[in-house]
Coordinates of C-alpha atoms in Angstrom, one line a residue:
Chain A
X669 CA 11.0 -15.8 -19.6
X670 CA 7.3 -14.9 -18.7
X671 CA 4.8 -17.1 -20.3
X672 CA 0.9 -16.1 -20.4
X673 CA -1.4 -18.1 -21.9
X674 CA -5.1 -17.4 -21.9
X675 CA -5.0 -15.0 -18.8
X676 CA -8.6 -13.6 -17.9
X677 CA -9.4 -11.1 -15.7
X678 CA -13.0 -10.3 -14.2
X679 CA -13.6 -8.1 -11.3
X680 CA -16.6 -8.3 -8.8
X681 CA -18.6 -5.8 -10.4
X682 CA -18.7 -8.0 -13.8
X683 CA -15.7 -6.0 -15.4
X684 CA -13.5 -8.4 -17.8
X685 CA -10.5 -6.3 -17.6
X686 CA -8.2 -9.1 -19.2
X687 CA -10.1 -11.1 -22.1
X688 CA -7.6 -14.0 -22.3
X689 CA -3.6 -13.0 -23.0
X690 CA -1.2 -15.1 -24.8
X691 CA 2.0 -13.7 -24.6
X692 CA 5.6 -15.3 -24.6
X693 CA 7.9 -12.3 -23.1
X694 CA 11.7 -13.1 -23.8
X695 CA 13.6 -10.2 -24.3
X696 CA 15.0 -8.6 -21.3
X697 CA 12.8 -5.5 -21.4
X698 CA 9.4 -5.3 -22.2
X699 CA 7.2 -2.2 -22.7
X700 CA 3.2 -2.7 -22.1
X701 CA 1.4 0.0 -24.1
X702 CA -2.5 0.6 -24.1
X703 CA -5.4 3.4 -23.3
X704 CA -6.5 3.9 -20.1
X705 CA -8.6 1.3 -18.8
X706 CA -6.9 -1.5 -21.5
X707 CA -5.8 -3.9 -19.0
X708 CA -2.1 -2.9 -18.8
X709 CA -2.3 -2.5 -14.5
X710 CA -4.3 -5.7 -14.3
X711 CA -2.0 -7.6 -16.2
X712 CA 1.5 -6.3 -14.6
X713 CA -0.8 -6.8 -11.0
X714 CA -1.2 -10.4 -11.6
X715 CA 2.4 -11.0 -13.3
X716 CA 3.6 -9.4 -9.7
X717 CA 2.1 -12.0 -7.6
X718 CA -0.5 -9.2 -6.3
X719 CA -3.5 -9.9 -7.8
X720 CA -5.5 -13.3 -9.0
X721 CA -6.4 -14.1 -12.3
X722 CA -10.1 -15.5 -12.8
X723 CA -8.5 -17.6 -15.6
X724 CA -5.7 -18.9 -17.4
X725 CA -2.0 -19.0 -16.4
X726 CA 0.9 -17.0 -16.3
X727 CA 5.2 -18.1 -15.0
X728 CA 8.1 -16.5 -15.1
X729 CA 11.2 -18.5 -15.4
X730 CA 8.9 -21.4 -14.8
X731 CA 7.6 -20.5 -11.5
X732 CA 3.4 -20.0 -11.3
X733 CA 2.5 -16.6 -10.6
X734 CA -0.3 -18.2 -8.6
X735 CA 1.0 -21.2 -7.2
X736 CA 4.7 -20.2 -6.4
X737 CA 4.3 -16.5 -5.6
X738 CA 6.1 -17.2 -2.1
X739 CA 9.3 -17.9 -4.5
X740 CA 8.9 -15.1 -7.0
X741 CA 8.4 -12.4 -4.2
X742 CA 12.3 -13.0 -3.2
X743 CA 13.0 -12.1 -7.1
X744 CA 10.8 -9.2 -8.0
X745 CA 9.9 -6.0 -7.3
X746 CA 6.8 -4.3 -8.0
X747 CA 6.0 -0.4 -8.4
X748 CA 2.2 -0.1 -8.5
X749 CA 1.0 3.3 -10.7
X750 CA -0.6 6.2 -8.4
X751 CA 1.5 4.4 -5.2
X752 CA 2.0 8.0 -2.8
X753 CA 4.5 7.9 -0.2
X754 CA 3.2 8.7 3.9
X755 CA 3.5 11.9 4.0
X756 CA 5.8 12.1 7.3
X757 CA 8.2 10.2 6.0
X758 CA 11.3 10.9 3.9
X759 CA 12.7 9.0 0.8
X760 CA 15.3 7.7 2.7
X761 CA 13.2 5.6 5.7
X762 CA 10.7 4.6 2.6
X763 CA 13.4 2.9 0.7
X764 CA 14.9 1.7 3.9
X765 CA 12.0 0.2 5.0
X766 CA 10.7 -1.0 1.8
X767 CA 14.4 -3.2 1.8
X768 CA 14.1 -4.5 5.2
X769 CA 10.6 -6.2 3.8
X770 CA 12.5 -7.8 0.6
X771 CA 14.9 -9.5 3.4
X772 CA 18.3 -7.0 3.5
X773 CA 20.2 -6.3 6.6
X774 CA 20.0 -2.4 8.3
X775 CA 23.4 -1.7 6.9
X776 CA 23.2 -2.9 3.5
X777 CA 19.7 -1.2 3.2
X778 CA 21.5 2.3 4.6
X779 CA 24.1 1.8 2.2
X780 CA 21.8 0.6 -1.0
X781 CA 19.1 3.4 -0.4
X782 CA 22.0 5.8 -0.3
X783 CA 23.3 4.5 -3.4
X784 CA 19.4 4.6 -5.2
X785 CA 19.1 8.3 -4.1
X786 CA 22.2 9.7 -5.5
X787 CA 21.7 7.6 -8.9
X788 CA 17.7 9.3 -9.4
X789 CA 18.6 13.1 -8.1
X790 CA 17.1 12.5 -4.7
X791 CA 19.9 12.6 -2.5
X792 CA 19.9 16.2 -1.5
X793 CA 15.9 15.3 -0.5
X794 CA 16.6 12.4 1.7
X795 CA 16.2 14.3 4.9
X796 CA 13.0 16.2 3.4
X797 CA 9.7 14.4 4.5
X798 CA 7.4 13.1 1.0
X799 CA 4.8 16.1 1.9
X800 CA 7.7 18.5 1.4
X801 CA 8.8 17.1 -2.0
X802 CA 7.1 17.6 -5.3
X803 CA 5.0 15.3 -6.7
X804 CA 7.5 14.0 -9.4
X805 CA 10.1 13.6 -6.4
X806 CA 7.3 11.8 -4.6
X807 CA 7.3 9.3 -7.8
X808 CA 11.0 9.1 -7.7
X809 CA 10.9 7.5 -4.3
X810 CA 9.2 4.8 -5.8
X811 CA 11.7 4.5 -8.9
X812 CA 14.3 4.3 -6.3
X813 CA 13.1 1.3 -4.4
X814 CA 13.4 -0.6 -7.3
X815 CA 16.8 0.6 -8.1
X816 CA 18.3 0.0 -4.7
X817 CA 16.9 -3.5 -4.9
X818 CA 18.3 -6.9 -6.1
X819 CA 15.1 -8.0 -7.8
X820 CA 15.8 -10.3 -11.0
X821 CA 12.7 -8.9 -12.5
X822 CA 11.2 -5.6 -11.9
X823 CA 7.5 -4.5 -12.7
X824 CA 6.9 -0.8 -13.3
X825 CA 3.2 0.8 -13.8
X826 CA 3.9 4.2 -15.1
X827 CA 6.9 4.9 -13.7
X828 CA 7.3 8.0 -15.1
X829 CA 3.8 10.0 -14.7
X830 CA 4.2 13.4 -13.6
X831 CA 8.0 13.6 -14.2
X832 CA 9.6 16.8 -15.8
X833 CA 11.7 16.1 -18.6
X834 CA 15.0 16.4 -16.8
X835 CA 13.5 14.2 -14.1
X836 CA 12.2 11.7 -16.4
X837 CA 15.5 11.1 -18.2
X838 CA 16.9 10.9 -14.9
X839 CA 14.9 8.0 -14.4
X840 CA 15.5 6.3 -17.9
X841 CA 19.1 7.0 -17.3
X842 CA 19.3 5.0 -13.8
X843 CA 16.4 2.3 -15.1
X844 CA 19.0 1.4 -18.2
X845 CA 22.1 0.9 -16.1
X846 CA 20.1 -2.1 -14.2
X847 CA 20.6 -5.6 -14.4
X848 CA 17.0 -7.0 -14.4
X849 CA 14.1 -8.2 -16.6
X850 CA 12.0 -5.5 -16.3
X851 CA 8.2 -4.9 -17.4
X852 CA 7.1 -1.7 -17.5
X853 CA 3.8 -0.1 -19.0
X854 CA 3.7 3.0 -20.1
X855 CA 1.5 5.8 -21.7
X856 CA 4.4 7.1 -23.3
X857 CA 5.5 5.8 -26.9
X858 CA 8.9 7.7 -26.3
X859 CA 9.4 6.2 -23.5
X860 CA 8.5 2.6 -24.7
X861 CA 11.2 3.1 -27.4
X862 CA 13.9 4.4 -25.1
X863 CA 13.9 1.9 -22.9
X864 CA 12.8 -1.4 -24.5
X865 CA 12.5 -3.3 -28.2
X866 CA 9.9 -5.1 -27.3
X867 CA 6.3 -4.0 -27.3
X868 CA 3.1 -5.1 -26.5
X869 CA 0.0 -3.2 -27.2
X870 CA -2.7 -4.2 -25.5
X871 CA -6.5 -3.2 -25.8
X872 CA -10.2 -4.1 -24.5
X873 CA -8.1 -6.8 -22.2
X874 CA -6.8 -8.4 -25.1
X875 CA -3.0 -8.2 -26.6
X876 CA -3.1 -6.6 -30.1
X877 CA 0.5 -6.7 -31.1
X878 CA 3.5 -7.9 -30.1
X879 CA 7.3 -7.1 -31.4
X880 CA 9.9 -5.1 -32.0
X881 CA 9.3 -1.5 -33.0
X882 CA 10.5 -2.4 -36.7
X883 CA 8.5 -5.4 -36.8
X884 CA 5.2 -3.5 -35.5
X885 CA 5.6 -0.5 -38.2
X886 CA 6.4 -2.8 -41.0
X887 CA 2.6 -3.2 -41.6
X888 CA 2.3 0.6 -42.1
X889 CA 5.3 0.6 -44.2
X890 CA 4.9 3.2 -47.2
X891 CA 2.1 4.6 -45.1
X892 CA 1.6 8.3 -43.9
X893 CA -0.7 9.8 -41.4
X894 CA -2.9 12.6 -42.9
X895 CA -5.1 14.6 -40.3
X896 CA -7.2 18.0 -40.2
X897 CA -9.0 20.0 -38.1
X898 CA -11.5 21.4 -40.2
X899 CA -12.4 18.3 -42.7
X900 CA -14.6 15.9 -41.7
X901 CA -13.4 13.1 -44.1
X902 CA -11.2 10.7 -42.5
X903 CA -10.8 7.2 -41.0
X904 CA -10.5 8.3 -37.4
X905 CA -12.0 10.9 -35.6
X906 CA -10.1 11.4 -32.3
X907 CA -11.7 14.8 -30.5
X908 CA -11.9 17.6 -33.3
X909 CA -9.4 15.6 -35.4
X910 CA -10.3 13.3 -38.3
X911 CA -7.3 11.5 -39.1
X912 CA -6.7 9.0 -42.2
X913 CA -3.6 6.8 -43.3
X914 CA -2.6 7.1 -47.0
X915 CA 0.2 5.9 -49.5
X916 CA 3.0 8.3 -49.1
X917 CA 2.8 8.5 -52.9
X918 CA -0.7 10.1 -52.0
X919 CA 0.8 12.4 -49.6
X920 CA 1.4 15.5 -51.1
X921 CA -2.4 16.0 -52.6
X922 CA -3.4 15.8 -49.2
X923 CA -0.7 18.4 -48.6
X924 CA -2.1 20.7 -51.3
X925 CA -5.5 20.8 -50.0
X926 CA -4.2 21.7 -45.9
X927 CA -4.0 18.4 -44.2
X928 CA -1.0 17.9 -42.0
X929 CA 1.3 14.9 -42.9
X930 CA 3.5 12.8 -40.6
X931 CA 5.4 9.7 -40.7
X932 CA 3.4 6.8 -39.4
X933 CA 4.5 6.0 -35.6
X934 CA 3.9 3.8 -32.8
X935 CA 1.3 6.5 -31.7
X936 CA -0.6 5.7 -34.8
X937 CA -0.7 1.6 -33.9
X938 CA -2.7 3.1 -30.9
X939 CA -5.1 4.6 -33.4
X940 CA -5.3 1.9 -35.7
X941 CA -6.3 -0.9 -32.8
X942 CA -7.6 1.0 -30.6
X943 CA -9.5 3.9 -31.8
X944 CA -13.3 2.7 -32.6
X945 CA -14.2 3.3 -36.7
Chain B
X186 CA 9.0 -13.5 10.3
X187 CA 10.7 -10.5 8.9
X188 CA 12.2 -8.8 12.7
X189 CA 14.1 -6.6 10.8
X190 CA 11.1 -5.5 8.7
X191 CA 8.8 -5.1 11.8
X192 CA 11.0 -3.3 13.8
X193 CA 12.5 -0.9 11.4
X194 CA 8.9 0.4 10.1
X195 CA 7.3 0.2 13.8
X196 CA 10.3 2.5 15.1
X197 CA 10.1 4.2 12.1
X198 CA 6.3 5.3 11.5
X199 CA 6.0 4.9 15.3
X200 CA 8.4 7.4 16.5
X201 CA 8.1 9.6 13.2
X202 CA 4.0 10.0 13.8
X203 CA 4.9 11.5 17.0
X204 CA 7.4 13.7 16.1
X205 CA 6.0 14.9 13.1
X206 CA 2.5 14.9 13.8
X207 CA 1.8 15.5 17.2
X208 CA -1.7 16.9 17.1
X209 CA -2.7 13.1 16.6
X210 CA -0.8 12.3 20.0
X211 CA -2.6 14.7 21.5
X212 CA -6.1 13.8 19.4
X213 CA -6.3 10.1 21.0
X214 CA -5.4 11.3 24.6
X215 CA -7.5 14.7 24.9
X216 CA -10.7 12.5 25.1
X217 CA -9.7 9.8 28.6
X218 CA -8.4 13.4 29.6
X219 CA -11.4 15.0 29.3
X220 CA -13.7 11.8 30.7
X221 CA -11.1 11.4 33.7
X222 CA -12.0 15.5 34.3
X223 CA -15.5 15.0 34.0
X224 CA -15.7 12.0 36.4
X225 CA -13.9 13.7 39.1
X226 CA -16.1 16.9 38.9
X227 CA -19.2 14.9 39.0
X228 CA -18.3 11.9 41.5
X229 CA -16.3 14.2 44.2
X230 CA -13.2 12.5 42.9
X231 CA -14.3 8.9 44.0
X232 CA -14.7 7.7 40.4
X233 CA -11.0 9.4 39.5
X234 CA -9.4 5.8 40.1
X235 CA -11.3 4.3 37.6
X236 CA -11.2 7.0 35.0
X237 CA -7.4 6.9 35.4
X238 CA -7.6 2.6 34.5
X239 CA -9.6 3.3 32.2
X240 CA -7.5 6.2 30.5
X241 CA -4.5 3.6 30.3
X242 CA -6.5 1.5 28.7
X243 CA -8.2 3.6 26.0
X244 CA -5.2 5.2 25.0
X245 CA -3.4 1.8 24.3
X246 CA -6.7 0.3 22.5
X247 CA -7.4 3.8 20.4
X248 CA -3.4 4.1 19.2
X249 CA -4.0 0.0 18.0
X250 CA -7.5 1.3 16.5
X251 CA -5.7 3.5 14.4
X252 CA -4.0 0.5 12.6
X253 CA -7.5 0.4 11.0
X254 CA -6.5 3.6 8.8
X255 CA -3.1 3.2 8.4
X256 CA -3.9 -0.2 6.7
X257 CA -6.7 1.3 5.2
X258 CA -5.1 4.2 3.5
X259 CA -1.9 1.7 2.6
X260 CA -4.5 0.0 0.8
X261 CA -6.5 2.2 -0.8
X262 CA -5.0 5.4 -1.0
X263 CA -1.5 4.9 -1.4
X264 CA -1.3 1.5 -2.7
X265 CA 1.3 0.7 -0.4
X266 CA 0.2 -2.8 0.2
X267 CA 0.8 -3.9 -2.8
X268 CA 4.4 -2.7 -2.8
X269 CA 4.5 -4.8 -0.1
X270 CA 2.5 -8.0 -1.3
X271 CA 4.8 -8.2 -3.8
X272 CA 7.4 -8.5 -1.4
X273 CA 8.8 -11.5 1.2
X274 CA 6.6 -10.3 3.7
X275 CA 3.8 -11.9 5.1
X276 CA 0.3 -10.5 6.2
X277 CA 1.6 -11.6 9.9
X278 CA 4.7 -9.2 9.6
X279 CA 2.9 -6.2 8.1
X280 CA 0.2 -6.9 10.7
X281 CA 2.7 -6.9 13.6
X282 CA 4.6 -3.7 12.3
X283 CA 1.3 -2.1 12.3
X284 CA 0.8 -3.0 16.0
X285 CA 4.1 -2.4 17.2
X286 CA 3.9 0.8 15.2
X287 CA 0.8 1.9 17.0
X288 CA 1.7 1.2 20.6
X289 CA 5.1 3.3 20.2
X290 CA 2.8 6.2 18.7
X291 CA 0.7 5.7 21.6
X292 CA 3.6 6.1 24.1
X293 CA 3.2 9.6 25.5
X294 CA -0.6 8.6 26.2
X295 CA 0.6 5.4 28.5
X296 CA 3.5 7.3 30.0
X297 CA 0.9 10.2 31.0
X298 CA -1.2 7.7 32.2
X299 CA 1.7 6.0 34.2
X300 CA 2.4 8.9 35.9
X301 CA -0.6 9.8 36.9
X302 CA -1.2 6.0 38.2
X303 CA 2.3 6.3 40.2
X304 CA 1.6 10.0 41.2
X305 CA -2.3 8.4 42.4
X306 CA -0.6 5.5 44.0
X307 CA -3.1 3.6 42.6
X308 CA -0.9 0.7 41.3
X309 CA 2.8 0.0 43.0
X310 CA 5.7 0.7 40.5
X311 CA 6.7 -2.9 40.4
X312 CA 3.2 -3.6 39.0
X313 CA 4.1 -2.2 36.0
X314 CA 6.0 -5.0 34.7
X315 CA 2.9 -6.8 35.1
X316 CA 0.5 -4.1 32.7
X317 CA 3.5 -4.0 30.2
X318 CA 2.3 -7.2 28.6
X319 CA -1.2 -6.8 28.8
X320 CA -0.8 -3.6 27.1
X321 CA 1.4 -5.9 24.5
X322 CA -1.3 -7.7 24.3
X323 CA -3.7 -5.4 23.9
X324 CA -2.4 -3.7 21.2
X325 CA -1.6 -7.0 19.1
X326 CA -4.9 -8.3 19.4
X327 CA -6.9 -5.1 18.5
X328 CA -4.3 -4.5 15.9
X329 CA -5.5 -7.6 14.6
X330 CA -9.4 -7.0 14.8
X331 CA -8.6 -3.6 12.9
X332 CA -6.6 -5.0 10.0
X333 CA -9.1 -7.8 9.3
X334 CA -11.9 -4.0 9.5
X335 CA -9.5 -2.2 7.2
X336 CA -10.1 -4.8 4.4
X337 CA -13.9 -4.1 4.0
X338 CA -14.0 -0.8 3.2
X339 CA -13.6 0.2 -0.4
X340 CA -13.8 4.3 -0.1
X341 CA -11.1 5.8 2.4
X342 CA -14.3 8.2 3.4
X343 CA -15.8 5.2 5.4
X344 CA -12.9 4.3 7.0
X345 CA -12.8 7.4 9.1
X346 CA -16.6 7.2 10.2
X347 CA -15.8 3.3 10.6
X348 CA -13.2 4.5 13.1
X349 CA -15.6 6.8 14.9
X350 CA -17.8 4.2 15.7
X351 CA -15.2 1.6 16.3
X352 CA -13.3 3.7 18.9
X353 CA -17.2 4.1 21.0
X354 CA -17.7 0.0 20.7
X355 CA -14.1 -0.5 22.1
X356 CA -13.2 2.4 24.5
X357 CA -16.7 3.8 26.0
X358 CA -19.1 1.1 26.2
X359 CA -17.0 -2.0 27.9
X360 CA -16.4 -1.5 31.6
X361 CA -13.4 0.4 31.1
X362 CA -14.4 3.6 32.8
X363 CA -16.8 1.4 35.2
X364 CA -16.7 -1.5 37.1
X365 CA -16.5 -4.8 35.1
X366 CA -19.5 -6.0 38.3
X367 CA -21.8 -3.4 36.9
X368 CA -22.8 -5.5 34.2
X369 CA -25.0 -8.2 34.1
X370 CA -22.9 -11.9 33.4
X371 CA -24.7 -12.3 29.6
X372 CA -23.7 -9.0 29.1
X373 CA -20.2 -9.2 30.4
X374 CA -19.9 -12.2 28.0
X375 CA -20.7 -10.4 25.1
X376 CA -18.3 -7.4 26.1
X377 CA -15.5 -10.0 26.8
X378 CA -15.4 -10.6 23.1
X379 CA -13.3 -7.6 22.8
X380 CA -9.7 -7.8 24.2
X381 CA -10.1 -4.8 25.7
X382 CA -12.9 -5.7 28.6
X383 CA -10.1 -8.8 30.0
X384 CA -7.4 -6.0 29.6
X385 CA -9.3 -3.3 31.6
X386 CA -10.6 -6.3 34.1
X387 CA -7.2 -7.1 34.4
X388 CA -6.1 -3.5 35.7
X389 CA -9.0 -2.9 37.7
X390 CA -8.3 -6.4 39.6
X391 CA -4.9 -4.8 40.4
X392 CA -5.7 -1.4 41.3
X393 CA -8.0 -3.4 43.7
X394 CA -10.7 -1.3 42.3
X395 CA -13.2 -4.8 41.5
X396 CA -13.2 -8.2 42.7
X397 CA -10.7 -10.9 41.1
X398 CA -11.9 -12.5 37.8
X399 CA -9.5 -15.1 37.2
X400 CA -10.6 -15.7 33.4
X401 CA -9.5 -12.0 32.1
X402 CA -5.8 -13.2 31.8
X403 CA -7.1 -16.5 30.2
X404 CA -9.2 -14.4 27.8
X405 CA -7.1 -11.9 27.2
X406 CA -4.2 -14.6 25.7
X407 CA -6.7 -16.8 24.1
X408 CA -8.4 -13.8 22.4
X409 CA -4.8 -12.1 21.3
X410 CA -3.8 -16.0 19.8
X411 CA -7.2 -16.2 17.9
X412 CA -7.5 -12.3 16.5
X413 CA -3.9 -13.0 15.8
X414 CA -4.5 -16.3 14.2
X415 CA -7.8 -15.4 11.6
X416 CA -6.1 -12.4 10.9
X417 CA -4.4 -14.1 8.2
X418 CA -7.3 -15.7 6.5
X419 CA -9.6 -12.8 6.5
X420 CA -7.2 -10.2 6.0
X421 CA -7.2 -9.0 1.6
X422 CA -3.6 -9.3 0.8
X423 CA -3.3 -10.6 -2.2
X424 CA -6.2 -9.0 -4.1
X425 CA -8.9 -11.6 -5.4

């Protein structure tokens, strides 16, 4: 179980990236969903023993992300977002090496990176150095680590940015079969829901919702999303888009006069929390 | 300590940045090449020796000096580190794979060197067990100054002129190409600060090119012990 209570944030140029979290994260996947710049990297960076908080306190399974990071470094494994493999090297000595640092023995790291690349689609690109390979591959290299690892709880930031379809299912395919607590954040709602039921949006360094997909809709229940391109009523404007949120009773005069209507989504919690008025 | 982890990414990185990008190779050893030319065209060959000692020694300190971007770029531009912060590893093992990584990437520079010393007969082969561990040292200990530089700067862009200037302060202006007597004793002080000066002291006294100093191996190990020892501390791992 990860605990967080009142976790602050503030970087040396006066930034508050993390506004004080309380979150209690039981379930054994978690999906982290927020804008750019919400805090999501900060938080997972702190949770993975890599970066300090300025305030408040965060354990997993009781252990201080702080205090005891020396214990929770043998359990976890952390992909950072935007992590880029040396270029002279090929997926196989990254995930080999990358072992070796969490404490495995030379043949059981052959033997588990082996087993990572043939479960993501990168086994025919071991022997191809990172420059070579594309820059979804590249990701992939990262995925793998954490697959061919024996972490308890892994942390993902983004692990699917830049990933064709095919690749990216690939990678939700492998990520489901695992064992661990994981923690991933994400920009994708799709993704969110595929791989996790529970969901924390987070915005402006502060948590905005926690739950169950379910649980986080039921608010919006009976609710539709109305949104045009050339009206300038509505209680959003995101870009050229004004978008509004209406009783589905309401939904077909909004029809009638051109407005596009869809069922209210997790995309539309984004909207509603995080969208400025 | 993680051996298996220092090893496995010195061999790796080492022996792969040679292979695969030999340009570099050739990048930190064209420069002693082209001083050890110039000295011998404009000393009649008597100043040859020295640029040869001093070649060995640049090579060995420039290959360690390119920890600074390797841990740099891990840092900044690949976010490597982190990866492995978040790992059993300590700063001392990523340091020492660093080092280690360097001085096998700076091999064919201090094999060329050898052989020129042996072809010179400057130094008798058996005296090459005894620069093996000063070059050890060497390395560790400038490894250690560069990763402690690597944490400072927060664009890649001023690693690479950091480097420039870096690889002058440790390679050109201690007496590495010159006599370690040249210099005034303040002075000789000052450049003794860097591991490099007791290193290239060390091999001159040897080649029988300068007068015995019997503080460079003192230095030398103390120096390695203390870069080695506030690398640690002043080293961002964990970022604050």
């Amino acid at each position: 179980m990860i605990e967080i209570k009142g976790l602050k944030k503030k970087y040396g140029d006066g930034t508050y990236a993390l506004k004080g979290i309380d979150l209690t994260l039981k379930e054994k996947a978690t999906a982290v969903l927020g804008r750019n710049g919400a805090g999501k990297t900060t938080l997972l960076r702190i949770l993975s023993t890599q970066l300090l908080p300025t305030g408040g306190h965060a354990t997993i399974d009781g252990y201080d992300v702080v205090t005891d990071a020396d214990k929770l470094r043998k359990r976890m494994v952390s992909v950072p977002q935007e992590a880029g493999p040396l270029g002279y090297l090929t997926p196989e000595e990254h995930i080999k090496i990358y072992l070796t640092a969490r404490g495995m023995s030379f043949s059981n790291a052959r033997q588990e990176a082996a087993r990572a690349l043939k479960s993501i689609g990168l086994w025919e690109f071991r022997d191809k150095t990172a420059d070579e390979l594309s820059g979804g591959m590249k990701r992939k290299i990262f995925v793998a680590m954490a697959l061919a690892s024996d972490a308890d709880i892994i942390f993902l930031d983004e692990p699917t940015v830049g990933l064709d379809p095919i690749s990216r299912i690939e990678v939700w395919s492998a990520l489901r079969s695992l064992g661990s607590k994981m923690v991933l954040t994400t920009h994708y709602i799709e993704e969110a829901k595929e791989l996790t039921k529970d969901i924390v949006m987070i915005d402006g360094g502060r948590a905005k919702a926690h739950g169950t997909v379910e649980r986080l809709l039921r608010k919006s229940a009976g609710m539709v999303r109305v949104e045009s391109t050339t009206s300038e009523e509505g209680e959003y404007k995101i870009g050229g888009i004004a978008i509004s949120y209406v009783k589905a009773s309401e939904a077909g005069r909004y029809a009638e006069r051109g407005y596009i209507v869809k069922p209210v989504d997790l995309e539309d919690l984004f909207i509603m929390k995080g969208e400025d008025k | 300590m993680n051996f298996r982890f220092i090893s496995l990414y010195a061999w790796i990185t080492g022996t792969t940045a040679i292979k695969r990008g030999f340009s570099y190779t050739l990048g930190y050893m064209i420069t002693p090449l082209a001083l050890l030319f110039l000295f011998g065209i404009i000393s009649g060959g008597a100043l040859i020796p020295l640029a040869v000692i001093g070649g060995l020694i640049s090579v060995t300190a420039t290959g360690a000096l390119y920890g600074l971007s390797d841990a740099a770029m891990n840092r900044i531009e690949l976010k490597l580190q982190d990866l492995f912060v978040a790992t059993d590893i300590s700063v001392l093992d990523y340091m020492l794979a660093i080092s280690f990584s360097n001085l096998i990437f700076s091999m064919p520079g201090i094999l060329v060197y050898i052989v020129i010393v042996l072809f010179m007969h400057l130094l008798p082969a058996l005296w090459l067990i005894a620069i093996a561990p000063i070059l050890v040292l060497l390395a560790v200990s400038v490894s250690a100054i560069s990763l402690i530089l690597a944490s400072i700067p927060r664009h890649l862009r001023n690693v690479w002129g950091f480097l420039g200037i870096l690889t002058v302060v440790f390679t050109f202006i201690p007496p590495l190409f010159y006599k370690y007597t040249a210099l005034a004793k303040p002075l000789l002080y000052i450049f003794m600060l860097s591991p490099v000066t007791s290193a290239a002291i060390m091999v001159q006294n040897m080649a029988g090119l300068t007068p015995f100093l019997w503080y460079a191996p003192i230095v030398l190990v103390v120096e390695t012990a203390v870069y080695f020892a506030i690398a640690k501390p002043l080293t961002q791992w964990r970022t604050k």
